[in-house]
PDB file of C-alpha atoms in Angstrom:
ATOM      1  CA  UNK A   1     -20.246  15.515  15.749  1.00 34.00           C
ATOM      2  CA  UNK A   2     -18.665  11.958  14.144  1.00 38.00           C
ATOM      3  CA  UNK A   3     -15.202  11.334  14.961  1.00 42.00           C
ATOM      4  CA  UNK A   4     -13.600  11.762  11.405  1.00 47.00           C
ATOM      5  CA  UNK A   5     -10.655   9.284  11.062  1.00 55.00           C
ATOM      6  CA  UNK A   6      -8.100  10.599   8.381  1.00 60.00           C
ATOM      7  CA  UNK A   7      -5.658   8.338   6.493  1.00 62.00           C
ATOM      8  CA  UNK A   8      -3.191  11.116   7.412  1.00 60.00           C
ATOM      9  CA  UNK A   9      -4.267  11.033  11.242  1.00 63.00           C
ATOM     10  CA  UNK A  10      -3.828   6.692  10.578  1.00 63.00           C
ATOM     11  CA  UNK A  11      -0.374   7.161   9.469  1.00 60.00           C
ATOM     12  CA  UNK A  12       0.660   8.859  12.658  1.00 57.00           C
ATOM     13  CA  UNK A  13      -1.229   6.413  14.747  1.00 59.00           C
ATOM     14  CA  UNK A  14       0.187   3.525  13.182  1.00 59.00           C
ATOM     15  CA  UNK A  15       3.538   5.494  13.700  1.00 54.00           C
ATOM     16  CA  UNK A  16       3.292   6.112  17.392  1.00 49.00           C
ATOM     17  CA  UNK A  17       2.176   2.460  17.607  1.00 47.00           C
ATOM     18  CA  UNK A  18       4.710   0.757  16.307  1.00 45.00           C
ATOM     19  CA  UNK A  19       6.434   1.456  19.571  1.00 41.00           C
ATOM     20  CA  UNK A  20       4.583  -0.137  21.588  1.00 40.00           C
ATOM     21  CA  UNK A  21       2.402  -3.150  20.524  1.00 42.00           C
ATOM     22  CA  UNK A  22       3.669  -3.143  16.361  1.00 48.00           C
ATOM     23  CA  UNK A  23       0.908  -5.683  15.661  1.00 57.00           C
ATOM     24  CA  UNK A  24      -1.620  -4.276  18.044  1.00 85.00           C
ATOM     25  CA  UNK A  25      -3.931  -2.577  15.699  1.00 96.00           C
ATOM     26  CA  UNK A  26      -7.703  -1.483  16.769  1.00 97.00           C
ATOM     27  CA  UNK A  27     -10.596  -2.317  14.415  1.00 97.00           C
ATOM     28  CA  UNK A  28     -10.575   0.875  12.913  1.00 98.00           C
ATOM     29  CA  UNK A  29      -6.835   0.713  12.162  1.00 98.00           C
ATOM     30  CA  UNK A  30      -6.806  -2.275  10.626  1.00 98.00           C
ATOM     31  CA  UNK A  31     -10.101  -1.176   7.959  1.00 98.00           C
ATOM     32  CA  UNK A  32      -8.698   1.895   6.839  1.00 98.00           C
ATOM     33  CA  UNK A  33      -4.474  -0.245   6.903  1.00 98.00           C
ATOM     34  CA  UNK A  34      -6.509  -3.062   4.506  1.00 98.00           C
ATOM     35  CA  UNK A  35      -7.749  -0.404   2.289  1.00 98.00           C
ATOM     36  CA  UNK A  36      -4.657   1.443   2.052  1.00 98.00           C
ATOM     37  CA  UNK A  37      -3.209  -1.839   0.294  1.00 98.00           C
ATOM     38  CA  UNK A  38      -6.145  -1.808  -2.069  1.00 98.00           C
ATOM     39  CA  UNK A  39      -5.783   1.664  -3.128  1.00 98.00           C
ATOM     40  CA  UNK A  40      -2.009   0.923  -3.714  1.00 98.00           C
ATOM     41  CA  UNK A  41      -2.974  -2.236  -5.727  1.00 98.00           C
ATOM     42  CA  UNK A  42      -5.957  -0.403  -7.595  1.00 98.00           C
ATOM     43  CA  UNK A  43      -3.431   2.561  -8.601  1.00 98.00           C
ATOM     44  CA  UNK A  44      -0.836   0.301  -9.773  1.00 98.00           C
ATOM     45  CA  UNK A  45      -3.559  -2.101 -11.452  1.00 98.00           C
ATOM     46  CA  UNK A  46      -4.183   1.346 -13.076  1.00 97.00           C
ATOM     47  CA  UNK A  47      -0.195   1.690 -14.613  1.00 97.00           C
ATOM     48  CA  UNK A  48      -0.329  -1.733 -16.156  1.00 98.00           C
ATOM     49  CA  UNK A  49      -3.540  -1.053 -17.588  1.00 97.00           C
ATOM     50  CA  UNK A  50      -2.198   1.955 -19.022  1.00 97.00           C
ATOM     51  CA  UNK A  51       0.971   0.308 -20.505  1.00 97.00           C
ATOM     52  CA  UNK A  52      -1.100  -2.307 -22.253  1.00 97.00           C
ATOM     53  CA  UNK A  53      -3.222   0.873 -23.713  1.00 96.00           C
ATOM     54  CA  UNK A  54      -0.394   2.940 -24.431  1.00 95.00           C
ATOM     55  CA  UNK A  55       3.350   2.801 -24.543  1.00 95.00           C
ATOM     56  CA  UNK A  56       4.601  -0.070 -23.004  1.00 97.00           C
ATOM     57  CA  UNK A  57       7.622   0.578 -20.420  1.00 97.00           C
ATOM     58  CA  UNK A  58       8.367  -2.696 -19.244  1.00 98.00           C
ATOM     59  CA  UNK A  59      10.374  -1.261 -16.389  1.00 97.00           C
ATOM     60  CA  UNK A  60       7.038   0.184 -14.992  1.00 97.00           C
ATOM     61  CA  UNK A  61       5.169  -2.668 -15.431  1.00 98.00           C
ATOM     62  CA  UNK A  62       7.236  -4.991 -13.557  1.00 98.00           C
ATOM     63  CA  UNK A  63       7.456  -2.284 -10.774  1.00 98.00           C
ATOM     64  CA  UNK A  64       3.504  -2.030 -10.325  1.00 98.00           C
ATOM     65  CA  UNK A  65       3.474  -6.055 -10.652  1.00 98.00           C
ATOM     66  CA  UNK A  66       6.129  -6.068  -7.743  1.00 98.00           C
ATOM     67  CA  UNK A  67       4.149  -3.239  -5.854  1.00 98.00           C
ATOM     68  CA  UNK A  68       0.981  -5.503  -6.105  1.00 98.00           C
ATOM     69  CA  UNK A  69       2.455  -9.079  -5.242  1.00 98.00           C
ATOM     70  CA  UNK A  70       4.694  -7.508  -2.120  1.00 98.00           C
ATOM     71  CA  UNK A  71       1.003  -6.309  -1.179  1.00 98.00           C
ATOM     72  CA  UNK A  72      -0.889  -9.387  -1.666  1.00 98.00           C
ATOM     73  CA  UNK A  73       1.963 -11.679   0.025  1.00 98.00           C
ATOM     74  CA  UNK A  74       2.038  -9.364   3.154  1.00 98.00           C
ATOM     75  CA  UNK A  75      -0.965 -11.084   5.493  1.00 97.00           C
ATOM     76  CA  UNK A  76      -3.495  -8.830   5.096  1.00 97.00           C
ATOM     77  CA  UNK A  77      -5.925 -11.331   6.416  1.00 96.00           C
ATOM     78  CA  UNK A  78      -4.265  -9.978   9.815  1.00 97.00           C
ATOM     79  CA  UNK A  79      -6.597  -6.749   9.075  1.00 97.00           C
ATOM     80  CA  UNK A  80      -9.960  -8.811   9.468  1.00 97.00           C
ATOM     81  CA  UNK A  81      -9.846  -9.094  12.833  1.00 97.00           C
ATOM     82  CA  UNK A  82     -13.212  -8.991  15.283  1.00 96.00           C
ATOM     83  CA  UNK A  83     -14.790  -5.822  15.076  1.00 96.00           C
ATOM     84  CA  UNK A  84     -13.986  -5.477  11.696  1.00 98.00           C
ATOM     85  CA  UNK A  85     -16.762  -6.738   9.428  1.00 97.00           C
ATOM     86  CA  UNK A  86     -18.917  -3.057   9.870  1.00 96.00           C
ATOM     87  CA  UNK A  87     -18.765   0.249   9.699  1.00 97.00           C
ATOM     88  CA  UNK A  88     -17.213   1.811  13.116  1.00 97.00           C
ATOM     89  CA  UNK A  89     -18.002   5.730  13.179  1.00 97.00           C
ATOM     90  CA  UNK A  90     -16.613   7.403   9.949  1.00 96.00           C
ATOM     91  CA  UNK A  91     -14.391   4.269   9.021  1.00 97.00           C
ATOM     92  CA  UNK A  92     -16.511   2.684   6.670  1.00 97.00           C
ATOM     93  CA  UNK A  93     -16.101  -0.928   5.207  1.00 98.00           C
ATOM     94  CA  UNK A  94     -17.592  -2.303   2.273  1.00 97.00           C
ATOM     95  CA  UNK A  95     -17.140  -5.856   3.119  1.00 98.00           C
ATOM     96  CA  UNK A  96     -19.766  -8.431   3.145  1.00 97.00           C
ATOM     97  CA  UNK A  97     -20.454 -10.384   6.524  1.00 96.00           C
ATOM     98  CA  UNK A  98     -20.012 -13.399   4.652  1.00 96.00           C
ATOM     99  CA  UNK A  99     -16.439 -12.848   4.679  1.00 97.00           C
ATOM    100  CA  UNK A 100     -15.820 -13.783   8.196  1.00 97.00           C
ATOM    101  CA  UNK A 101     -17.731 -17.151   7.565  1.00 96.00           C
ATOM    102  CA  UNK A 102     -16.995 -18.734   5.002  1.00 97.00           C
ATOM    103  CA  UNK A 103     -13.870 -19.757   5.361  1.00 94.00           C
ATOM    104  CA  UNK A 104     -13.383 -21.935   2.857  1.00 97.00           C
ATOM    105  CA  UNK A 105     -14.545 -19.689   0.209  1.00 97.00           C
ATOM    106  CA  UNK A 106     -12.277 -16.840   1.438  1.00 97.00           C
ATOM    107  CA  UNK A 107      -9.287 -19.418   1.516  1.00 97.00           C
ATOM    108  CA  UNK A 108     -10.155 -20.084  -2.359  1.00 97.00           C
ATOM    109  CA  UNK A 109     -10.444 -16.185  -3.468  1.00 97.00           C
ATOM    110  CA  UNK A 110      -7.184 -15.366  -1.741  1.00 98.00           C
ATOM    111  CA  UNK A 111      -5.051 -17.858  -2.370  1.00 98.00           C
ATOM    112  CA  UNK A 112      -5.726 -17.142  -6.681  1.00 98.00           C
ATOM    113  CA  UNK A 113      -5.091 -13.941  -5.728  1.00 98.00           C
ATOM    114  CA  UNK A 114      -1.737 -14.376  -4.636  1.00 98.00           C
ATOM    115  CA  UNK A 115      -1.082 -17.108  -7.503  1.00 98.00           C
ATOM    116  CA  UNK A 116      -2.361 -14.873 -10.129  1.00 98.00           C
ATOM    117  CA  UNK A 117      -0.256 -11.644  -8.306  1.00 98.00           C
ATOM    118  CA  UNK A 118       3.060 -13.610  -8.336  1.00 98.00           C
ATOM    119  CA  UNK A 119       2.384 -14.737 -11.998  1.00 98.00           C
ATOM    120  CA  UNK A 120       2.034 -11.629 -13.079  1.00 98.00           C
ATOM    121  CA  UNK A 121       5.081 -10.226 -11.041  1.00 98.00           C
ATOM    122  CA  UNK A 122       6.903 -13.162 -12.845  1.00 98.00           C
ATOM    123  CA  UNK A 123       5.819 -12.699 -16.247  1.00 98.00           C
ATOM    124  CA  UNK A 124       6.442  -8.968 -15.988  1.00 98.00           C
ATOM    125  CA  UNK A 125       9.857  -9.395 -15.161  1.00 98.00           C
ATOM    126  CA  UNK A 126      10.601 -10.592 -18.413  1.00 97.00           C
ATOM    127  CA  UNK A 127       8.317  -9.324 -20.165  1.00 97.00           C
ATOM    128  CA  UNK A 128       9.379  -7.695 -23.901  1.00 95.00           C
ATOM    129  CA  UNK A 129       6.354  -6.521 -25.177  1.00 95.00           C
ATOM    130  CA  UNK A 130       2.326  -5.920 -23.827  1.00 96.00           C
ATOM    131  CA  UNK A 131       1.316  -9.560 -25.495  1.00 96.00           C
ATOM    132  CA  UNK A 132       4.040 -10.749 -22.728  1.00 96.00           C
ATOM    133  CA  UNK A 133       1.516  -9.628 -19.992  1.00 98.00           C
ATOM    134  CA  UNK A 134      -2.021  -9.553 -21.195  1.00 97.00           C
ATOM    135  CA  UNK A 135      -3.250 -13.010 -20.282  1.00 98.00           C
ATOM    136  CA  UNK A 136      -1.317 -12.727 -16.820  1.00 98.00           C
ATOM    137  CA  UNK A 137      -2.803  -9.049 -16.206  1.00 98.00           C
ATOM    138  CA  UNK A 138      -6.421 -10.853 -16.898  1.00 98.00           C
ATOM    139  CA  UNK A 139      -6.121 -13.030 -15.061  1.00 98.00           C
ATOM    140  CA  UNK A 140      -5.311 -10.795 -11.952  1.00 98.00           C
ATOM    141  CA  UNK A 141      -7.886  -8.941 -12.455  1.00 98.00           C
ATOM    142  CA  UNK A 142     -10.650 -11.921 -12.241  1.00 98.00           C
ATOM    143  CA  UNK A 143      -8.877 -13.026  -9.268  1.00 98.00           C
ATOM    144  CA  UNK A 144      -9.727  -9.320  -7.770  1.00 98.00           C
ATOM    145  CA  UNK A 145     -12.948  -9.303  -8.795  1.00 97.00           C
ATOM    146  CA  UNK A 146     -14.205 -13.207  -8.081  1.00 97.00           C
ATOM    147  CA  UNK A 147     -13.644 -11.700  -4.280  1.00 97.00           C
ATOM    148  CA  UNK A 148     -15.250  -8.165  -4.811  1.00 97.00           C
ATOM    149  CA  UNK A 149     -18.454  -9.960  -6.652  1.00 97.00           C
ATOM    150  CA  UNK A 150     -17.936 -12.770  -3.838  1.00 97.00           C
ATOM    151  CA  UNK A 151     -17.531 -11.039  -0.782  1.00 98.00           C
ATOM    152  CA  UNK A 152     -17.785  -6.802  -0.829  1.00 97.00           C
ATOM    153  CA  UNK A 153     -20.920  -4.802  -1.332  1.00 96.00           C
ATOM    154  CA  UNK A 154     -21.582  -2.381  -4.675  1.00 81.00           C
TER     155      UNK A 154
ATOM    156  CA  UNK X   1     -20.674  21.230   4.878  1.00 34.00           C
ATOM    157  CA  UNK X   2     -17.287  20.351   3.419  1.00 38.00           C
ATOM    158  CA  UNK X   3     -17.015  17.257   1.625  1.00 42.00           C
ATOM    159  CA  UNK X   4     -15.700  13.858   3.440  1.00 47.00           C
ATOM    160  CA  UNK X   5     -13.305  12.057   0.914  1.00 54.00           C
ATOM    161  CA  UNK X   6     -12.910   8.475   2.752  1.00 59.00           C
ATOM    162  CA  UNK X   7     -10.418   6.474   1.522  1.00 62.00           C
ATOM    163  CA  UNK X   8     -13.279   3.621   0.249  1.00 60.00           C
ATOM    164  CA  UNK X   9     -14.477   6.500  -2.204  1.00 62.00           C
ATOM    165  CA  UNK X  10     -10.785   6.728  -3.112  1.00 63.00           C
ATOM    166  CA  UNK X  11     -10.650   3.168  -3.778  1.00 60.00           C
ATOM    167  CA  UNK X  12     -14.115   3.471  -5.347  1.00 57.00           C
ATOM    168  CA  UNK X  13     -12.839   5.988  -7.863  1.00 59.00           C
ATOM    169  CA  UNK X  14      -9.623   4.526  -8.764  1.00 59.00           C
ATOM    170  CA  UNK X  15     -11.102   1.356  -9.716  1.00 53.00           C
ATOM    171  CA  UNK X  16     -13.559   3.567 -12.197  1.00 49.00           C
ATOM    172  CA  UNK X  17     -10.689   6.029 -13.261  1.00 47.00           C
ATOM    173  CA  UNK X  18      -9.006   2.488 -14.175  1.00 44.00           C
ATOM    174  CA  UNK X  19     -11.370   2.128 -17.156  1.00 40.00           C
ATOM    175  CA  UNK X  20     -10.577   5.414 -18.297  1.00 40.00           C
ATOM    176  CA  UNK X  21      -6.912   7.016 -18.125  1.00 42.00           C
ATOM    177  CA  UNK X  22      -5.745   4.962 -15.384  1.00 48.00           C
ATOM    178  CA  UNK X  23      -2.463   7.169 -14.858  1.00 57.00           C
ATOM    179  CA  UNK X  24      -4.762  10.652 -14.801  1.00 85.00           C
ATOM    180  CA  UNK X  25      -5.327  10.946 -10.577  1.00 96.00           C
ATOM    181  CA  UNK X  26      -6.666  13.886  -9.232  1.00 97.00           C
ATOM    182  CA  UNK X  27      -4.506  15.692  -6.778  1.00 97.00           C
ATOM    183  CA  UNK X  28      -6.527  14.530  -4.382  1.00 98.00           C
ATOM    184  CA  UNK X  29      -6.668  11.065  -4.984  1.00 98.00           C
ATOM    185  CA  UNK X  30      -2.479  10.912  -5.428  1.00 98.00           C
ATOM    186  CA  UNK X  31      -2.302  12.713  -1.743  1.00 98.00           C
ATOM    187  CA  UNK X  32      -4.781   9.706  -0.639  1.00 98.00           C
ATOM    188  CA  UNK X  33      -2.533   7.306  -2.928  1.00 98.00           C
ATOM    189  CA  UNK X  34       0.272   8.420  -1.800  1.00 98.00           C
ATOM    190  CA  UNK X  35      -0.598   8.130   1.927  1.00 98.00           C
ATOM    191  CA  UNK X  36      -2.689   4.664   1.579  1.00 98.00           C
ATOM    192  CA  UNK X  37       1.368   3.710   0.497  1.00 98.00           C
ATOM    193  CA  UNK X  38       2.942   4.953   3.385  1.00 98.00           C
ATOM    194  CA  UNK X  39       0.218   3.642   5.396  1.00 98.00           C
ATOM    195  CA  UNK X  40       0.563   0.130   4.586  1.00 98.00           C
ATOM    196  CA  UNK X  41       4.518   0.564   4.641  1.00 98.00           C
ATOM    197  CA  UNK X  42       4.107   1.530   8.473  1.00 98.00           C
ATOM    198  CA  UNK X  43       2.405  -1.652   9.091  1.00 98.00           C
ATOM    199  CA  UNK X  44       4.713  -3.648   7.844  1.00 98.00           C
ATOM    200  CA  UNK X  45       7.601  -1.630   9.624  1.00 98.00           C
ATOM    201  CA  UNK X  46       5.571  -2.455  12.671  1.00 97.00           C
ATOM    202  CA  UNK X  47       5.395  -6.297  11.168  1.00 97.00           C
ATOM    203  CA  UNK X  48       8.942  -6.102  11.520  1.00 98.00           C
ATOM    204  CA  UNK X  49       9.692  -4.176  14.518  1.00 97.00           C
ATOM    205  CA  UNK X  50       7.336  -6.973  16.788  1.00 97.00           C
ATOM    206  CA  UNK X  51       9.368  -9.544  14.697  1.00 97.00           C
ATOM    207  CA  UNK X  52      12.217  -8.042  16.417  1.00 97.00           C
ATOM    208  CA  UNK X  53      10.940  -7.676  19.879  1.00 96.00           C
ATOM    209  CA  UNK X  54       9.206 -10.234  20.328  1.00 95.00           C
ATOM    210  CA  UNK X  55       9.245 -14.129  18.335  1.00 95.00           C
ATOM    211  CA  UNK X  56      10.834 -13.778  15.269  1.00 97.00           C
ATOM    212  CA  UNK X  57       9.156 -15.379  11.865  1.00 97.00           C
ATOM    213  CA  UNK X  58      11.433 -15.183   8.882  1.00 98.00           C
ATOM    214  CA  UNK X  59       8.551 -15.655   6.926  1.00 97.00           C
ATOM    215  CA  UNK X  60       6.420 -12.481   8.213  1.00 97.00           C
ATOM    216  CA  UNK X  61       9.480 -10.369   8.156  1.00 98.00           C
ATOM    217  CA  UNK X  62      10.457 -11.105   4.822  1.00 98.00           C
ATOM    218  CA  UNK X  63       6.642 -10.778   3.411  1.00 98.00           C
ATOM    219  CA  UNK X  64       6.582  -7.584   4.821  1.00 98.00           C
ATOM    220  CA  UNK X  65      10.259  -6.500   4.140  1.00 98.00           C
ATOM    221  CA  UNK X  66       8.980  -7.156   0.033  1.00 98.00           C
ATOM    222  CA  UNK X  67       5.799  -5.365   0.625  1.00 98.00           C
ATOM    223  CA  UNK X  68       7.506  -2.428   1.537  1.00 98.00           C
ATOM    224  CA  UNK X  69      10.316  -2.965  -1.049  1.00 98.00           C
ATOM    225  CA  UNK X  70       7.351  -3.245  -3.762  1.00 98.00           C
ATOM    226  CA  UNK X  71       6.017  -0.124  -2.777  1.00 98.00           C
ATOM    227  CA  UNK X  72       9.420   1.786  -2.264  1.00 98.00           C
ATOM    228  CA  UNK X  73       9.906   0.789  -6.269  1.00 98.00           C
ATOM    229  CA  UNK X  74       6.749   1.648  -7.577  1.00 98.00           C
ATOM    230  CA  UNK X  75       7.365   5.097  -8.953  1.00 97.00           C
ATOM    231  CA  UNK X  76       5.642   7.320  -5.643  1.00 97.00           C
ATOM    232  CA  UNK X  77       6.991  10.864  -7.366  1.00 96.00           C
ATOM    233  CA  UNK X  78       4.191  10.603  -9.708  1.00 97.00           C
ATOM    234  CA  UNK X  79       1.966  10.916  -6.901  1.00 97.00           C
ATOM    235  CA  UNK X  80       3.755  14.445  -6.026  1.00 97.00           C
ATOM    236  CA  UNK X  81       1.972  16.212  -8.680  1.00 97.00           C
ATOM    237  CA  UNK X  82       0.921  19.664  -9.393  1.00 96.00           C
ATOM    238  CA  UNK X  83      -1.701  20.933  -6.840  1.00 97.00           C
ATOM    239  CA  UNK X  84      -0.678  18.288  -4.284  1.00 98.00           C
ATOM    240  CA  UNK X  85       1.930  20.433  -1.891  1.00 97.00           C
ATOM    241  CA  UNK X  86      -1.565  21.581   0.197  1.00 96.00           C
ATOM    242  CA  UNK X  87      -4.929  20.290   2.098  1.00 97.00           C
ATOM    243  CA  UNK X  88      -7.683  20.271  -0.583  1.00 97.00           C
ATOM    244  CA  UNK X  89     -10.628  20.019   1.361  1.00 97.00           C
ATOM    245  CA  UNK X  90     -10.806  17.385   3.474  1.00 96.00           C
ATOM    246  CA  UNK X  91      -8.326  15.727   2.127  1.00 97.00           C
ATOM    247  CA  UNK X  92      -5.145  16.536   3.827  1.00 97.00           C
ATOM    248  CA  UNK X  93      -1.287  16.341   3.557  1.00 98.00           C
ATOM    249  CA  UNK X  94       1.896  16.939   6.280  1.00 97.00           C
ATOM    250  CA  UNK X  95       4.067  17.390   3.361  1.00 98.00           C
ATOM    251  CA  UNK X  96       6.269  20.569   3.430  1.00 97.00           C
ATOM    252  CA  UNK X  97       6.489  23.348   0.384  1.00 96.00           C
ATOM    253  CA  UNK X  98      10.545  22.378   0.264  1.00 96.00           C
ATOM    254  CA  UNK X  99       9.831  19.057  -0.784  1.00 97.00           C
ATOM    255  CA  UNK X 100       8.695  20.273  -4.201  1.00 97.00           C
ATOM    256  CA  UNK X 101      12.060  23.058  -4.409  1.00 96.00           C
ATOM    257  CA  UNK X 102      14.424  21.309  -3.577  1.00 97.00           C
ATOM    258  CA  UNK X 103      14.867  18.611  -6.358  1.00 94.00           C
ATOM    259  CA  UNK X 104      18.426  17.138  -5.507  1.00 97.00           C
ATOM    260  CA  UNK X 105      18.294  16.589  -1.639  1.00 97.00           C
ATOM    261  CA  UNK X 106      14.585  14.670  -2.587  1.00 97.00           C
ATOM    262  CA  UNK X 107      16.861  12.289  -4.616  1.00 97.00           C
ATOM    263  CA  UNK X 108      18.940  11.791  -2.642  1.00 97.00           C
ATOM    264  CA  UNK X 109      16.485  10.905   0.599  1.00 97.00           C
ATOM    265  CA  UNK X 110      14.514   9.015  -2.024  1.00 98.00           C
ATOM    266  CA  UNK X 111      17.480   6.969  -3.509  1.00 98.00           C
ATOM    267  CA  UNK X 112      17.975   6.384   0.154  1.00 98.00           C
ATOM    268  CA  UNK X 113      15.136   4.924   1.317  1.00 98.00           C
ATOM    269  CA  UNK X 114      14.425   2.352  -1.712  1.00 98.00           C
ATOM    270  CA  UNK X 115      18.465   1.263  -1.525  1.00 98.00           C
ATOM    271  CA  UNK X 116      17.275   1.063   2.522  1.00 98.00           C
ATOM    272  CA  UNK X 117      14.343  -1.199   1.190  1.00 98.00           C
ATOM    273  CA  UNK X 118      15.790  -3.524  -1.122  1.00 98.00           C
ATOM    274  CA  UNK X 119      18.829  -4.437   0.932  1.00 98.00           C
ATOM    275  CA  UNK X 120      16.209  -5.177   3.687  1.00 98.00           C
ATOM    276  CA  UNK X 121      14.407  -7.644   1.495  1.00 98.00           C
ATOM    277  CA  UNK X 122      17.284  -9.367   0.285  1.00 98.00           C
ATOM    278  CA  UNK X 123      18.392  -9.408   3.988  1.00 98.00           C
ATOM    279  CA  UNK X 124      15.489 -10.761   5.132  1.00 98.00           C
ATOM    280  CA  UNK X 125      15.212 -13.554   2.167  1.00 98.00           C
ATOM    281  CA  UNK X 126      17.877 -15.252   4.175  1.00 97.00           C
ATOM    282  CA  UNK X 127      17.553 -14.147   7.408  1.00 97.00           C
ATOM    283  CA  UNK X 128      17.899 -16.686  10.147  1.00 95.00           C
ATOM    284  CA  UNK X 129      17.979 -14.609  13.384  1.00 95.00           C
ATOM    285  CA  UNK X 130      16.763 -11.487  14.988  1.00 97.00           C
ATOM    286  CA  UNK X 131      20.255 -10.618  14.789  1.00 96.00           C
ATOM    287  CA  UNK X 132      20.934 -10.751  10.819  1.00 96.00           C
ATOM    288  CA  UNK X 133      18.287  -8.072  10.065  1.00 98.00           C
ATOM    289  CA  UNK X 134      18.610  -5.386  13.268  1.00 98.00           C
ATOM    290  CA  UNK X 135      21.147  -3.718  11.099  1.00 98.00           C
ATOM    291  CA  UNK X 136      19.104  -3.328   7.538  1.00 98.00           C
ATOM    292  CA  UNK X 137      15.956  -2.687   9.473  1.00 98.00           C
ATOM    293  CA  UNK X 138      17.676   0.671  11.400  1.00 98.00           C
ATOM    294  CA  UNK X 139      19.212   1.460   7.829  1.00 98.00           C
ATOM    295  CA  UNK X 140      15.649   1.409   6.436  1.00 98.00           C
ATOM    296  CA  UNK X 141      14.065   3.162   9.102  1.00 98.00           C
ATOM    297  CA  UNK X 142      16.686   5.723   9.446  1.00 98.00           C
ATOM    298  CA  UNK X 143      16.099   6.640   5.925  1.00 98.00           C
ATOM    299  CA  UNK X 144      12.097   6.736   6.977  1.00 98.00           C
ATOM    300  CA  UNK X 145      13.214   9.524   9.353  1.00 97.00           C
ATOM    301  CA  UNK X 146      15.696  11.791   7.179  1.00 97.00           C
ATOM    302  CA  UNK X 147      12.922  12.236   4.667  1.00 97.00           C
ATOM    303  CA  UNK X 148       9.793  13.024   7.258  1.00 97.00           C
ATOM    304  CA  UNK X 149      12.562  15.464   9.227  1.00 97.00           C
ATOM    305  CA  UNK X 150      13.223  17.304   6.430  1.00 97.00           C
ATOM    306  CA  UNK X 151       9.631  16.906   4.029  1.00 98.00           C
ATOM    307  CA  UNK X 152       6.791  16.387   6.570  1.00 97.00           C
ATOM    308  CA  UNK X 153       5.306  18.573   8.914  1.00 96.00           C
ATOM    309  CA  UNK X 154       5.043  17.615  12.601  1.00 81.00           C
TER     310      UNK X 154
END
């Protein structure tokens, strides 16, 4: 029988860890902590698309923008550490081996990222109507997915 | 054989729902949404607490202390839905029955915690020692603790 590693079962790990060794996460840990901020992201991508397809609460835009650019500004390149770049057990990873070599390439992809995540936290902060956000929101979104077409399998 | 839902399907499926009605989760995927925040959250707690411990980076401690602050903000009720107070398969949840009764004291633990975030970020914007965050940090993780004491199951 496989090990099966819950996010719930994470939680509580990362929980008891943090006191000892805070930073100290195992490979598995850090997977399934890396795609816990891309779920967060993906649901709060979600909200923004639906305020530029529906009502538009400004309020709940610039809280999803915030959500998204604490995430992206937080180190998550911490959480591709060795051991990381394959499945371990149940924790399965999508990312491509490439990742962990081309450097450069990865440097590119995240640092647009981050831009186009504090742009849109910026323009969202002032934003008055969905026009405000649009070009910023598209442009997140290619910033996402130049790294999913770059570097993480189908 | 009862169904594994890992959180890459989770991510997998929010990024499809996002084409759709971005805002409609499942009950299970806002328990796994919901969790993937409080996942990454404890991270950066434990970003923080080694930050404390050990050398301390302004610069880590406020990335994380916004990451969490982000998250705090971004509207986590919605992902207390109907059909969400149980395990649904595989897909589990510590959350107790009271935290879907008892309306006032979850507003105030909630209030709580994202007052407990914010002043940490703005704390740690201009933190220059250990010392100037040790009191926001055992604000915010005090107000961690009243909510999982009296919501979450051991």
């Amino acid at each position: 029988m496989r090990k099966a590693v819950s996010l719930a079962a994470l939680t509580l790990s990362l929980a008891i860890a943090g006191n000892a060794a805070a930073e100290q996460l195992s490979p598995e840990e850090q997977i399934l902590t890396r795609q816990a901020g891309y779920s967060f992201m993906s649901w709060n991508m979600g909200k923004i698309k639906a305020n530029l397809e529906g009502d538009f609460s400004q309020q709940q835009v610039a809280a999803a923008a915030n959500a998204i650019a604490g995430i992206a500004n937080s180190g998550m390149g911490a959480l591709y550490g060795p051991g990381t770049d394959k499945d371990i057990g149940d924790v399965k990873t999508r990312v491509k081996p490439e990742l962990f070599t081309e450097q450069e390439e990865v440097g590119k992809v995240a640092r647009n990222f981050i831009q186009a995540a504090n742009n849109m936290a910026e323009v969202a902060s002032m934003a008055e109507s969905q026009d405000d956000v649009k070009a910023a929101f598209g442009e997140l979104g290619e910033s996402c997915k130049a790294c999913h077409d770059k570097f993480r399998k189908d």
